[in-house]
Amino acid sequence: MAHRTVFFISDGTGITAETFGNAILAQFEAEMRHVRLPFTDTVEKAHQAVRQINHAADIDGNRPIVFTTLVDMDVVRVIQQGCKGMLLDMFATFVTPLENELHIKSNHRIGRFSDASKSKEYNARIEAINYALAHDDGQSNRDLEVSDVILVGVSRSGKTPTSLYLAMQYGLKASNYPLIPEDFERRQLPPALVPHKAKIFGLTIQPERLSEIRNERRPNSRYASLENCRYEVSEAESMMRRAGIRWLSTTTKSIEEIATTILQEIHPERLIY
């Protein structure tokens, strides 16, 4: 496929446009150059964006694809009238039909994170991130009763990134605990976790992949050896089976897939969007 550029234009951070646009583009086997243009919230910035889009069209010899989430109609008109790209206005596609269906006008709010400091949901999200950091890798046993989910698994099985994703994306207080040789010798969960078993979800991973990951951090160590990884994964999975803990393998799954599975299984009482 000929070279092509895709633009994500927003009067906010551009995260919505880029996330939605990438989800659509993932359906096509095509490599494109990605350009995000956030905070395009004035006519002057809109004209600048048009110049950038049109320059890409001339250089590539193909129409750029332009995903927008713009609210200000003056800004929208500049993009619509001036750019040489294929324009995909996501707000016009979805907001107008919803206004007609709901019989109310949208608030035309610019940016998901506007007035964030005054948002209870935003502050709860920040609190959840701080909680995840404080309870990463079993650093603290305090306040486990307020955890929405407790992740367990061997070291480097994906607990930390999953905890932070749950905190940042959904405002969930996620703690995580590594299962270590002492736990395997006792053949029991860490004692601090036993009262909270209903909140526990396990992560495992194929030993071969675990060995690769650990060798990037501590090459040629016993910690990273395939023999040790096989032992730890086997013991961890046996422990989770005995304890009746739900678990999944992270070997071929993205953080988004892991988090979605956890939410389906744990059913936390609160989610922030």
XYZ file of C-alpha atoms in Angstrom, residues 132-133 135-139 149-167 174-180 183 190 193 200-205 210 213-214 217 223 232 236 240 248 250 255 258-259 262:
56
model
C -1.618 0.985 43.197
C 1.895 2.417 43.497
C 0.675 -1.529 47.097
C 2.875 -2.656 44.209
C 4.801 -5.922 44.589
C 3.549 -6.518 48.120
C 5.124 -3.308 49.471
C -8.854 -6.319 43.266
C -5.659 -8.040 44.454
C -3.468 -9.535 41.734
C -1.134 -12.446 42.512
C 1.410 -14.276 40.389
C 5.102 -14.901 39.927
C 7.451 -11.989 39.395
C 7.213 -10.430 35.891
C 3.872 -11.986 35.000
C 2.216 -8.608 34.331
C 0.829 -7.631 37.737
C 2.221 -4.089 37.958
C 1.145 -2.796 34.515
C -2.281 -4.380 34.962
C -2.713 -2.771 38.391
C -1.812 0.649 37.024
C -4.062 0.234 33.986
C -7.035 -0.654 36.214
C -6.295 2.411 38.341
C -5.598 -2.552 42.664
C -2.857 -4.070 44.803
C -0.542 -6.866 43.711
C 1.549 -9.525 45.413
C 4.361 -11.635 43.971
C 4.282 -15.335 44.792
C 7.784 -16.247 46.003
C 5.014 -19.192 49.606
C 0.658 -15.070 51.772
C -4.173 -12.123 51.554
C -7.891 -12.093 44.447
C -7.214 -12.751 40.771
C -4.178 -14.680 39.558
C -1.888 -14.049 36.601
C 0.346 -16.714 35.126
C 2.587 -16.933 32.059
C 8.849 -15.589 31.529
C 11.411 -11.334 30.142
C 13.546 -12.029 33.197
C 16.407 -7.687 33.457
C 16.052 -16.099 38.630
C 7.756 -21.117 39.867
C 2.018 -20.805 41.458
C -4.079 -20.973 42.799
C -5.445 -16.475 33.389
C -0.894 -13.281 30.213
C -3.103 -5.321 29.152
C -6.256 -8.923 30.873
C -8.082 -6.029 32.552
C -10.538 -9.372 35.471
